[in-house]
Short mmCIF file of C-alpha atoms in Angstrom, two decimals:
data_model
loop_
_atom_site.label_atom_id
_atom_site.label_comp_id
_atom_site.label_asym_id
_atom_site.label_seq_id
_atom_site.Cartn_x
_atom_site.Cartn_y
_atom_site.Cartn_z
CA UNK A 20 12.34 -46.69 17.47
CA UNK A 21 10.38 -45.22 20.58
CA UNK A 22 8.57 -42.23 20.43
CA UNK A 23 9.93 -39.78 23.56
CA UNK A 24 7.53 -39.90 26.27
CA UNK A 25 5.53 -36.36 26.85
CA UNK A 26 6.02 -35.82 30.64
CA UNK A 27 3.30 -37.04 32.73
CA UNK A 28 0.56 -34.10 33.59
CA UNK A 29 -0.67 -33.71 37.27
CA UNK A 30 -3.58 -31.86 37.28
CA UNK A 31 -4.36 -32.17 41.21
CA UNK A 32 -0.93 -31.55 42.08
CA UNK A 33 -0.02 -27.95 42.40
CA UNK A 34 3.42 -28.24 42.68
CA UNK A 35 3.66 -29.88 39.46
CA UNK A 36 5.71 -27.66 37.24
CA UNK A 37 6.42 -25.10 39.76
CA UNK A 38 10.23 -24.61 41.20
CA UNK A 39 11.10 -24.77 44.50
CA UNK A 40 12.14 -20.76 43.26
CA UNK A 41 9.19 -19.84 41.72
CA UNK A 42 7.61 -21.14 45.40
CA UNK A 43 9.72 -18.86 47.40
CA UNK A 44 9.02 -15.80 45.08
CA UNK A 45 4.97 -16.33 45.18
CA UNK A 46 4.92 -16.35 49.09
CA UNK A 47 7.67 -13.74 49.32
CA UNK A 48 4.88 -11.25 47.22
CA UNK A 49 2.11 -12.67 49.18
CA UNK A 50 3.33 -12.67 52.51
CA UNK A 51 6.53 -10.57 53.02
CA UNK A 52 9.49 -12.31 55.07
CA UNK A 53 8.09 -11.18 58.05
CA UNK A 54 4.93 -13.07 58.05
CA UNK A 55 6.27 -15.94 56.27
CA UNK A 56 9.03 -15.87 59.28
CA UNK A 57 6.08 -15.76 61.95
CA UNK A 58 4.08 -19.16 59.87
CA UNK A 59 6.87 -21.04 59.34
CA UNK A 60 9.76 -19.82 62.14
CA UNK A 61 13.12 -20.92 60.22
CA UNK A 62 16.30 -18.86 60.72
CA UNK A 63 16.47 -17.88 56.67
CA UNK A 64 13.36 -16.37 56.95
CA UNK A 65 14.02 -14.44 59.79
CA UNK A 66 17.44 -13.11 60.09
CA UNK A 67 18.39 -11.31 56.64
CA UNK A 68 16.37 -13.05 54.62
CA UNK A 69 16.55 -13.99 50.79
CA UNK A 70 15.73 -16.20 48.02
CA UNK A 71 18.89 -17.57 47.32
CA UNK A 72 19.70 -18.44 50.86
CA UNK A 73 16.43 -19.74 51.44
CA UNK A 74 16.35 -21.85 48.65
CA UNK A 75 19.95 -23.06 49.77
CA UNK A 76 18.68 -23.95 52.93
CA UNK A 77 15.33 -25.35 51.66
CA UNK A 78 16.85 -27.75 49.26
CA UNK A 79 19.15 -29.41 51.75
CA UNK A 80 16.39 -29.42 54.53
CA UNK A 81 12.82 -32.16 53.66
CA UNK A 82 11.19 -30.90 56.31
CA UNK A 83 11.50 -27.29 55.83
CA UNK A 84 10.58 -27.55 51.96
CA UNK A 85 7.65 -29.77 52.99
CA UNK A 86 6.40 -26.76 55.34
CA UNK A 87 6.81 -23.88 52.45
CA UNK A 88 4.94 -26.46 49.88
CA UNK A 89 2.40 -26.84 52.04
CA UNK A 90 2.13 -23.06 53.08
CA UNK A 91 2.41 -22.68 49.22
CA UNK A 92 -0.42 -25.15 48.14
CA UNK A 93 -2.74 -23.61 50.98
CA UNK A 94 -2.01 -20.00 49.60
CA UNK A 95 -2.86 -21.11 45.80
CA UNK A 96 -6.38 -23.11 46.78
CA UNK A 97 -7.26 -20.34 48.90
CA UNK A 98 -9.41 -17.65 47.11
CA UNK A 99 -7.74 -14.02 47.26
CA UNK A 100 -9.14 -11.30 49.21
CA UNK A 101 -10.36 -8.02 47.59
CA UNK A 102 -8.58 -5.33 48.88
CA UNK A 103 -10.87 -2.31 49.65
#
């Protein structure tokens, strides 16, 4: 009988574990729409934007996703900035 495999960790890989949702909502907080519409210029962002239709549109789109992952990983590595 085989043991079930544990799922393989990542830990380099950011994304590993995260949803394509729990993406969305992080730079949503950290950025607003409006500046994540002005970094990465894609109609969902821009023109009544929301989670569910982004994530629609991101899902059925590579290069789009690959854009807000990379905006994502960027945003995670980066050290916050105190507020005053």
């Amino acid at each position: 009988m085989q043991k079930p495999t544990q799922p393989e960790e990542q830990p380099n890989n950011p994304l590993h574990g995260v949803t394509l949702k729990q993406v969305m909502e992080y730079l949503v907080d950290r950025y607003g729409w409006e500046a994540l519409g002005r970094r990465i210029p894609i109609r969902c962002f821009l023109y009544d934007p929301s989670v569910q239709s982004s994530l629609t549109f991101l899902r059925k789109t590579d290069w789009a996703r690959k854009k807000v992952e990379e905006l994502y990983i960027h945003a995670v590595k980066r050290k916050p900035t105190p507020r005053p």
